[in-house]
Amino acid sequence: MSLVRKRVLVTGGAGFLGSHLCERLLADGHDVLCVDNYFTGRKDNIAHLHGHPHFEMLRHDVTFPLYVEIDEIYNLACPASPIHYQFDPVQTTKTSVVGAINMLGLAKRLKAKILQASTSEVYGDPTVHPQTEDYRGNVNPLGPRACYDEGKRAAETLFFDYHRQHRVRIKVVRIFNTYGPRMHPDDGRVVSNFIVQALRGAPITLYGDGSQTRAFCFVSDLIEGFMRLMNTADEVTGPVNIGNPHEIPVRELAERIIHLTGSASTIEYRPLPQDDPTQRCPDITLARSLLRWEPSVALDDGLRRTIDYFADLLASDGADTPRHA
Ligand SMILES: NC(=O)c1ccc[n+]([C@@H]2O[C@H](COP(=O)([O-])OP(=O)(O)OC[C@H]3O[C@@H](n4cnc5c(N)ncnc54)[C@H](O)[C@@H]3O)[C@@H](O)[C@H]2O)c1
């Protein structure tokens, strides 16, 4: 429990990461205002928080200004998986850019601290491995992923300009692949895809030959990183990479999930989508030294918890599709 109760705004709070963050902030004794337009977020993700005396939910789209009184903002609102952010790419860029302007304006007016959920996608298809925060990236500004990658890059620019020009207290975290309970079952992301396919006994679809590597961070580790960064001194702005530096080939992930679920699924190979990075791995030296943070949940433990969540979800038939509105 925190000694000082803060009023904290979480945009995108009904999403995968946002719902865990709301939970953690409430557990730490804060007042939480969760804002979401439910594009990819789900009421089920936060249903258990309703009735909590310090939790409040507001349906709102961050591309419109918001006038509330708060002390801190975590800006997470943005669809995060390619299927979702490519559904309406113009809206994706607007959410990142106009959403950032609206939230930074609010932070400026209230002198509130604001944390931006940025992404490893700002590095694009990286030419250096692992990626350190000073690597400037290799992003295709014209491709189908650009609405997300360039939107997040522009949001980072806005954060640093509000900091320099208006002295807004900012924290920028670059999130690498994170997984855990409450990921969307149909988001096409590799962990949720493989688990749902394995639980259904369907073939596991693997893009490319499966030798491309990814590193996966469990959600509770990521949220701990958020809290530590938010609580640093004002001169600490980031960007700070938060992710798991332990890489595994995607084929090995598929095999582990087949093993942990006891599934009879086979692996089916498909062509790699355009601009899909072949390798992505964070250098977390800065997070280690600045935040004394590193991931603590082993992949198999995190996968088991995620498998349990999806097994319950599929059993209760709650795997609804997102509302594209
Ligand atoms: N999960 C990851 O591995 C990962 C990696 C890198 C970055 N991120 C970033 O973290 C944040 C949260 O990602 P997530 O995985 O929880 O995704 P998510 O899709 O589950 O959550 C995003 C939330 O934002 C909401 N939202 C989208 N557009 C909005 C708008 N215009 N106004 C209000 N709400 C809006 C959605 O409804 C959803 O609840 C995103 O900003 C994402 O870019 C996530």
Short mmCIF file of C-alpha atoms and ligand atoms in Angstrom, two decimals:
data_model
loop_
_atom_site.label_atom_id
_atom_site.label_comp_id
_atom_site.label_asym_id
_atom_site.label_seq_id
_atom_site.Cartn_x
_atom_site.Cartn_y
_atom_site.Cartn_z
CA MET A 1 0.00 0.00 0.00
CA SER A 2 1.19 3.47 -0.86
CA LEU A 3 1.25 6.12 1.89
CA VAL A 4 -0.13 8.81 -0.41
CA ARG A 5 -3.38 8.11 -2.27
CA LYS A 6 -3.07 9.54 -5.78
CA ARG A 7 -5.79 10.04 -8.38
CA VAL A 8 -4.54 8.06 -11.35
CA LEU A 9 -5.93 8.07 -14.88
CA VAL A 10 -5.33 4.94 -16.98
CA THR A 11 -6.25 5.34 -20.66
CA GLY A 12 -6.85 2.01 -22.37
CA GLY A 13 -7.63 0.67 -18.91
CA ALA A 14 -10.05 -2.01 -20.13
CA GLY A 15 -7.38 -3.58 -22.32
CA PHE A 16 -4.95 -6.37 -21.58
CA LEU A 17 -2.18 -4.34 -19.90
CA GLY A 18 -4.46 -1.55 -18.70
CA SER A 19 -6.67 -3.88 -16.65
CA HIS A 20 -3.64 -5.32 -14.83
CA LEU A 21 -2.35 -1.82 -14.22
CA CYS A 22 -5.71 -0.68 -12.75
CA GLU A 23 -5.65 -3.71 -10.44
CA ARG A 24 -2.12 -2.96 -9.29
CA LEU A 25 -2.84 0.74 -8.66
CA LEU A 26 -5.92 -0.13 -6.59
CA ALA A 27 -3.91 -2.68 -4.62
CA ASP A 28 -1.35 0.07 -3.93
CA GLY A 29 -4.14 2.22 -2.46
CA HIS A 30 -4.77 4.74 -5.27
CA ASP A 31 -7.94 6.15 -6.82
CA VAL A 32 -8.20 4.85 -10.38
CA LEU A 33 -10.09 6.43 -13.27
CA CYS A 34 -10.14 3.94 -16.15
CA VAL A 35 -10.88 5.46 -19.56
CA ASP A 36 -11.54 3.33 -22.63
CA ASN A 37 -13.60 3.34 -25.83
CA TYR A 38 -13.77 -0.50 -25.82
CA PHE A 39 -12.31 -0.81 -29.32
CA THR A 40 -10.18 -3.78 -28.25
CA GLY A 41 -10.75 -3.52 -24.50
CA ARG A 42 -13.40 -5.64 -22.84
CA LYS A 43 -15.77 -4.96 -19.99
CA ASP A 44 -15.00 -8.46 -18.70
CA ASN A 45 -11.39 -7.38 -18.09
CA ILE A 46 -12.48 -4.90 -15.44
CA ALA A 47 -15.80 -6.40 -14.30
CA HIS A 48 -14.20 -7.57 -11.05
CA LEU A 49 -13.13 -4.00 -10.23
CA HIS A 50 -16.63 -2.51 -10.35
CA GLY A 51 -17.84 -1.94 -6.84
CA HIS A 52 -14.34 -1.18 -5.60
CA PRO A 53 -14.74 2.15 -3.76
CA HIS A 54 -11.69 3.67 -5.48
CA PHE A 55 -12.39 2.50 -9.04
CA GLU A 56 -14.27 4.47 -11.68
CA MET A 57 -14.84 3.70 -15.37
CA LEU A 58 -15.47 6.23 -18.13
CA ARG A 59 -16.30 5.36 -21.76
CA HIS A 60 -14.33 7.92 -23.73
CA ASP A 61 -12.24 8.14 -26.89
CA VAL A 62 -8.86 9.78 -26.26
CA THR A 63 -8.91 11.49 -29.64
CA PHE A 64 -11.35 13.90 -27.94
CA PRO A 65 -10.24 16.20 -25.10
CA LEU A 66 -10.85 15.01 -21.56
CA TYR A 67 -11.33 17.29 -18.56
CA VAL A 68 -10.82 15.49 -15.25
CA GLU A 69 -8.79 16.18 -12.13
CA ILE A 70 -5.97 13.71 -11.60
CA ASP A 71 -2.36 13.51 -10.34
CA GLU A 72 -0.86 10.93 -12.70
CA ILE A 73 -1.65 9.56 -16.16
CA TYR A 74 -0.70 6.24 -17.71
CA ASN A 75 -1.41 6.60 -21.45
CA LEU A 76 -2.04 3.11 -22.80
CA ALA A 77 -4.96 3.74 -25.17
CA CYS A 78 -4.08 2.29 -28.58
CA PRO A 79 -4.82 -1.02 -30.26
CA ALA A 80 -1.63 -3.05 -29.96
CA SER A 81 -1.86 -6.06 -32.24
CA PRO A 82 -1.44 -5.80 -36.05
CA ILE A 83 -4.91 -7.23 -36.75
CA HIS A 84 -6.49 -4.54 -34.62
CA TYR A 85 -4.31 -1.54 -35.48
CA GLN A 86 -4.49 -2.27 -39.22
CA PHE A 87 -8.30 -2.52 -39.14
CA ASP A 88 -8.60 1.30 -39.19
CA PRO A 89 -5.06 2.63 -39.67
CA VAL A 90 -6.08 6.29 -39.80
CA GLN A 91 -7.81 5.93 -36.43
CA THR A 92 -4.70 4.17 -35.08
CA THR A 93 -2.48 7.12 -35.97
CA LYS A 94 -5.08 9.52 -34.57
CA THR A 95 -5.28 7.58 -31.32
CA SER A 96 -1.52 7.70 -30.88
CA VAL A 97 -0.96 11.27 -31.97
CA VAL A 98 -4.16 13.16 -31.06
CA GLY A 99 -4.53 10.96 -27.96
CA ALA A 100 -1.01 11.94 -26.88
CA ILE A 101 -1.73 15.64 -27.50
CA ASN A 102 -4.93 15.46 -25.44
CA MET A 103 -3.31 13.60 -22.55
CA LEU A 104 -0.21 15.81 -22.58
CA GLY A 105 -2.47 18.88 -22.58
CA LEU A 106 -4.25 17.49 -19.54
CA ALA A 107 -0.92 16.76 -17.82
CA LYS A 108 0.27 20.28 -18.62
CA ARG A 109 -2.85 21.92 -17.20
CA LEU A 110 -2.81 19.84 -14.01
CA LYS A 111 0.99 19.63 -13.64
CA ALA A 112 0.44 15.86 -13.56
CA LYS A 113 3.09 13.25 -14.27
CA ILE A 114 2.43 11.23 -17.42
CA LEU A 115 3.75 7.86 -18.61
CA GLN A 116 3.56 6.86 -22.24
CA ALA A 117 3.21 3.19 -23.21
CA SER A 118 5.51 3.22 -26.22
CA THR A 119 6.72 0.14 -27.98
CA SER A 120 9.67 -1.81 -29.33
CA GLU A 121 7.99 -1.22 -32.72
CA VAL A 122 9.65 2.23 -32.73
CA TYR A 123 12.81 0.25 -33.63
CA GLY A 124 11.04 -1.19 -36.71
CA ASP A 125 12.95 -4.09 -38.28
CA PRO A 126 16.12 -3.45 -36.28
CA THR A 127 19.61 -3.69 -37.72
CA VAL A 128 21.27 -3.92 -34.29
CA HIS A 129 20.70 -6.58 -31.64
CA PRO A 130 19.77 -6.33 -28.89
CA GLN A 131 18.15 -2.88 -29.14
CA THR A 132 19.36 -0.17 -26.78
CA GLU A 133 17.33 2.99 -26.21
CA ASP A 134 19.70 5.11 -28.30
CA TYR A 135 19.14 2.99 -31.43
CA ARG A 136 17.03 5.13 -33.78
CA GLY A 137 15.28 2.33 -35.55
CA ASN A 138 14.57 1.08 -39.04
CA VAL A 139 10.90 1.80 -39.70
CA ASN A 140 9.18 1.67 -43.08
CA PRO A 141 6.99 4.80 -43.01
CA LEU A 142 4.85 3.59 -45.92
CA GLY A 143 4.05 0.02 -44.95
CA PRO A 144 0.98 -1.48 -43.27
CA ARG A 145 2.58 -1.32 -39.82
CA ALA A 146 3.48 2.37 -40.14
CA CYS A 147 0.21 3.64 -38.64
CA TYR A 148 1.27 2.05 -35.37
CA ASP A 149 5.06 2.40 -35.55
CA GLU A 150 5.10 5.98 -36.80
CA GLY A 151 2.13 6.92 -34.59
CA LYS A 152 4.07 5.75 -31.53
CA ARG A 153 7.23 7.52 -32.73
CA ALA A 154 5.30 10.78 -33.19
CA ALA A 155 3.80 10.32 -29.71
CA GLU A 156 7.32 10.02 -28.26
CA THR A 157 8.29 13.22 -30.10
CA LEU A 158 5.29 14.99 -28.57
CA PHE A 159 6.19 13.75 -25.10
CA PHE A 160 9.71 15.11 -25.35
CA ASP A 161 8.54 18.43 -26.86
CA TYR A 162 5.97 18.94 -24.08
CA HIS A 163 8.75 18.17 -21.64
CA ARG A 164 11.20 20.64 -23.17
CA GLN A 165 8.68 23.33 -24.07
CA HIS A 166 6.20 23.10 -21.17
CA ARG A 167 8.23 21.25 -18.51
CA VAL A 168 5.66 18.43 -18.36
CA ARG A 169 6.99 15.56 -16.24
CA ILE A 170 7.15 12.61 -18.65
CA LYS A 171 8.12 8.95 -18.49
CA VAL A 172 8.40 6.95 -21.71
CA VAL A 173 8.52 3.17 -21.57
CA ARG A 174 9.23 1.06 -24.66
CA ILE A 175 7.35 -2.17 -24.14
CA PHE A 176 8.56 -5.38 -25.74
CA ASN A 177 6.30 -8.41 -26.35
CA THR A 178 4.24 -8.96 -23.22
CA TYR A 179 1.83 -11.81 -22.58
CA GLY A 180 -0.49 -13.06 -19.86
CA PRO A 181 -4.13 -13.49 -18.86
CA ARG A 182 -6.61 -11.11 -20.57
CA MET A 183 -4.77 -10.97 -23.88
CA HIS A 184 -7.43 -10.91 -26.55
CA PRO A 185 -8.07 -14.43 -27.87
CA ASP A 186 -8.38 -13.25 -31.50
CA ASP A 187 -5.62 -10.67 -31.64
CA GLY A 188 -3.30 -12.71 -33.84
CA ARG A 189 -0.42 -12.27 -31.42
CA VAL A 190 1.85 -15.24 -31.25
CA VAL A 191 1.30 -16.35 -27.63
CA SER A 192 -2.50 -16.02 -27.62
CA ASN A 193 -2.74 -17.52 -31.12
CA PHE A 194 -0.71 -20.59 -30.25
CA ILE A 195 -2.47 -21.17 -26.93
CA VAL A 196 -5.97 -20.86 -28.37
CA GLN A 197 -5.06 -23.12 -31.31
CA ALA A 198 -3.48 -25.68 -28.98
CA LEU A 199 -6.48 -25.67 -26.62
CA ARG A 200 -8.83 -26.15 -29.58
CA GLY A 201 -6.64 -28.92 -30.98
CA ALA A 202 -6.33 -26.90 -34.21
CA PRO A 203 -3.10 -26.70 -36.24
CA ILE A 204 -0.64 -24.14 -34.86
CA THR A 205 0.02 -21.58 -37.61
CA LEU A 206 3.66 -20.58 -37.73
CA TYR A 207 4.70 -17.73 -40.02
CA GLY A 208 8.05 -18.21 -41.77
CA ASP A 209 10.19 -21.20 -40.79
CA GLY A 210 9.86 -20.47 -37.06
CA SER A 211 13.53 -19.59 -36.64
CA GLN A 212 12.69 -15.90 -36.05
CA THR A 213 13.16 -15.17 -32.37
CA ARG A 214 11.02 -13.30 -29.88
CA ALA A 215 11.41 -12.54 -26.18
CA PHE A 216 8.34 -12.63 -23.96
CA CYS A 217 7.72 -10.72 -20.74
CA PHE A 218 4.97 -11.74 -18.31
CA VAL A 219 2.45 -9.00 -17.60
CA SER A 220 3.10 -8.69 -13.83
CA ASP A 221 6.79 -8.05 -14.52
CA LEU A 222 5.91 -5.33 -17.01
CA ILE A 223 3.52 -3.60 -14.60
CA GLU A 224 6.22 -3.61 -11.92
CA GLY A 225 8.49 -1.86 -14.45
CA PHE A 226 5.78 0.77 -15.09
CA MET A 227 5.42 1.50 -11.37
CA ARG A 228 9.15 1.80 -10.84
CA LEU A 229 9.57 4.17 -13.79
CA MET A 230 6.63 6.35 -12.70
CA ASN A 231 8.20 6.66 -9.25
CA THR A 232 11.61 7.84 -10.45
CA ALA A 233 12.82 11.43 -9.93
CA ASP A 234 11.42 14.08 -12.28
CA GLU A 235 14.61 14.33 -14.32
CA VAL A 236 14.21 10.68 -15.39
CA THR A 237 12.21 10.74 -18.64
CA GLY A 238 13.23 7.55 -20.40
CA PRO A 239 12.80 6.10 -22.90
CA VAL A 240 13.41 2.88 -21.02
CA ASN A 241 13.11 -0.58 -22.57
CA ILE A 242 10.99 -2.98 -20.52
CA GLY A 243 10.90 -6.54 -21.72
CA ASN A 244 12.44 -9.93 -21.35
CA PRO A 245 15.88 -10.24 -22.97
CA HIS A 246 15.71 -14.03 -23.10
CA GLU A 247 15.03 -14.87 -26.75
CA ILE A 248 13.55 -18.05 -28.07
CA PRO A 249 12.74 -19.12 -31.63
CA VAL A 250 9.01 -18.93 -32.33
CA ARG A 251 9.03 -22.61 -33.28
CA GLU A 252 10.25 -23.48 -29.77
CA LEU A 253 7.44 -21.41 -28.26
CA ALA A 254 4.92 -23.42 -30.29
CA GLU A 255 6.46 -26.68 -29.10
CA ARG A 256 6.41 -25.56 -25.44
CA ILE A 257 2.75 -24.60 -25.68
CA ILE A 258 1.86 -27.91 -27.28
CA HIS A 259 3.69 -29.63 -24.43
CA LEU A 260 2.16 -27.53 -21.61
CA THR A 261 -1.40 -27.88 -22.92
CA GLY A 262 -0.95 -31.58 -23.71
CA SER A 263 -2.45 -30.79 -27.12
CA ALA A 264 -2.41 -33.01 -30.19
CA SER A 265 -2.03 -29.95 -32.45
CA THR A 266 0.45 -30.06 -35.32
CA ILE A 267 2.49 -27.10 -36.64
CA GLU A 268 1.45 -25.56 -39.99
CA TYR A 269 3.89 -23.23 -41.80
CA ARG A 270 2.70 -20.01 -43.56
CA PRO A 271 4.55 -17.17 -45.41
CA LEU A 272 5.92 -14.31 -43.28
CA PRO A 273 3.77 -11.13 -43.38
CA GLN A 274 5.25 -7.89 -44.81
CA ASP A 275 7.67 -5.99 -42.55
CA ASP A 276 7.58 -8.66 -39.85
CA PRO A 277 10.82 -8.21 -37.88
CA THR A 278 13.01 -11.32 -37.91
CA GLN A 279 14.51 -10.66 -34.50
CA ARG A 280 13.52 -8.43 -31.60
CA CYS A 281 15.23 -8.38 -28.23
CA PRO A 282 15.53 -5.65 -25.61
CA ASP A 283 18.74 -4.49 -24.04
CA ILE A 284 17.53 -3.84 -20.48
CA THR A 285 20.79 -2.51 -19.03
CA LEU A 286 19.12 0.86 -18.41
CA ALA A 287 16.08 -0.66 -16.65
CA ARG A 288 18.42 -2.76 -14.52
CA SER A 289 20.54 0.19 -13.41
CA LEU A 290 17.89 2.92 -13.23
CA LEU A 291 14.91 0.94 -11.90
CA ARG A 292 16.64 -2.12 -10.45
CA TRP A 293 14.17 -4.01 -12.59
CA GLU A 294 14.40 -7.26 -14.45
CA PRO A 295 11.83 -9.92 -15.31
CA SER A 296 11.26 -12.52 -12.62
CA VAL A 297 8.54 -14.82 -14.01
CA ALA A 298 9.91 -17.84 -15.90
CA LEU A 299 8.37 -18.46 -19.34
CA ASP A 300 6.82 -21.81 -18.44
CA ASP A 301 5.19 -20.32 -15.30
CA GLY A 302 3.78 -17.41 -17.23
CA LEU A 303 2.59 -19.69 -20.01
CA ARG A 304 0.82 -21.97 -17.52
CA ARG A 305 -1.08 -19.00 -16.01
CA THR A 306 -1.99 -17.75 -19.48
CA ILE A 307 -3.10 -21.22 -20.60
CA ASP A 308 -5.32 -21.48 -17.50
CA TYR A 309 -6.94 -18.15 -18.36
CA PHE A 310 -7.66 -19.14 -21.97
CA ALA A 311 -8.90 -22.58 -20.94
CA ASP A 312 -11.47 -20.90 -18.63
CA LEU A 313 -12.39 -18.37 -21.29
CA LEU A 314 -12.96 -21.00 -23.97
CA ALA A 315 -14.90 -23.19 -21.53
CA SER A 316 -17.20 -20.28 -20.65
CA ASP A 317 -17.51 -19.41 -24.35
CA GLY A 318 -16.52 -15.84 -23.48
CA ALA A 319 -14.17 -15.48 -26.41
CA ASP A 320 -16.12 -12.76 -28.15
CA THR A 321 -14.69 -10.87 -31.07
CA PRO A 322 -13.65 -7.20 -30.75
CA ARG A 323 -16.12 -4.46 -31.54
CA HIS A 324 -14.77 -2.63 -34.59
CA ALA A 325 -16.58 0.68 -34.31
N1 LIG B 1 1.04 -6.01 -25.10
C1 LIG B 1 2.21 -5.76 -25.63
O1 LIG B 1 3.03 -6.66 -25.84
C2 LIG B 1 2.59 -4.34 -25.99
C3 LIG B 1 3.84 -4.13 -26.59
C4 LIG B 1 4.22 -2.84 -26.91
C5 LIG B 1 3.40 -1.77 -26.61
N2 LIG B 1 2.19 -2.00 -26.03
C6 LIG B 1 1.35 -0.81 -25.77
O2 LIG B 1 0.67 -0.92 -24.53
C7 LIG B 1 -0.63 -0.36 -24.64
C8 LIG B 1 -1.67 -1.39 -24.19
O3 LIG B 1 -1.57 -2.53 -25.04
P1 LIG B 1 -2.43 -3.86 -24.79
O4 LIG B 1 -1.58 -5.00 -25.17
O5 LIG B 1 -3.03 -3.80 -23.44
O6 LIG B 1 -3.52 -3.70 -25.93
P2 LIG B 1 -5.13 -3.69 -25.84
O7 LIG B 1 -5.62 -3.57 -27.25
O8 LIG B 1 -5.59 -4.82 -25.01
O9 LIG B 1 -5.40 -2.35 -25.04
C9 LIG B 1 -5.55 -1.11 -25.64
C10 LIG B 1 -6.76 -0.43 -25.01
O10 LIG B 1 -6.89 0.88 -25.57
C11 LIG B 1 -8.27 1.09 -25.88
N3 LIG B 1 -8.35 2.09 -26.93
C12 LIG B 1 -7.94 1.99 -28.22
N4 LIG B 1 -8.18 3.14 -28.87
C13 LIG B 1 -8.73 4.00 -27.96
C14 LIG B 1 -9.18 5.33 -28.04
N5 LIG B 1 -9.11 6.04 -29.18
N6 LIG B 1 -9.71 5.89 -26.92
C15 LIG B 1 -9.80 5.20 -25.76
N7 LIG B 1 -9.37 3.92 -25.63
C16 LIG B 1 -8.84 3.33 -26.73
C17 LIG B 1 -8.77 -0.28 -26.32
O11 LIG B 1 -10.16 -0.40 -26.28
C18 LIG B 1 -8.05 -1.18 -25.32
O12 LIG B 1 -8.79 -1.32 -24.12
C19 LIG B 1 -0.80 0.10 -26.07
O13 LIG B 1 -0.56 1.48 -26.14
C20 LIG B 1 0.25 -0.66 -26.81
O14 LIG B 1 0.70 0.05 -27.93
C21 LIG B 1 1.76 -3.25 -25.72
#
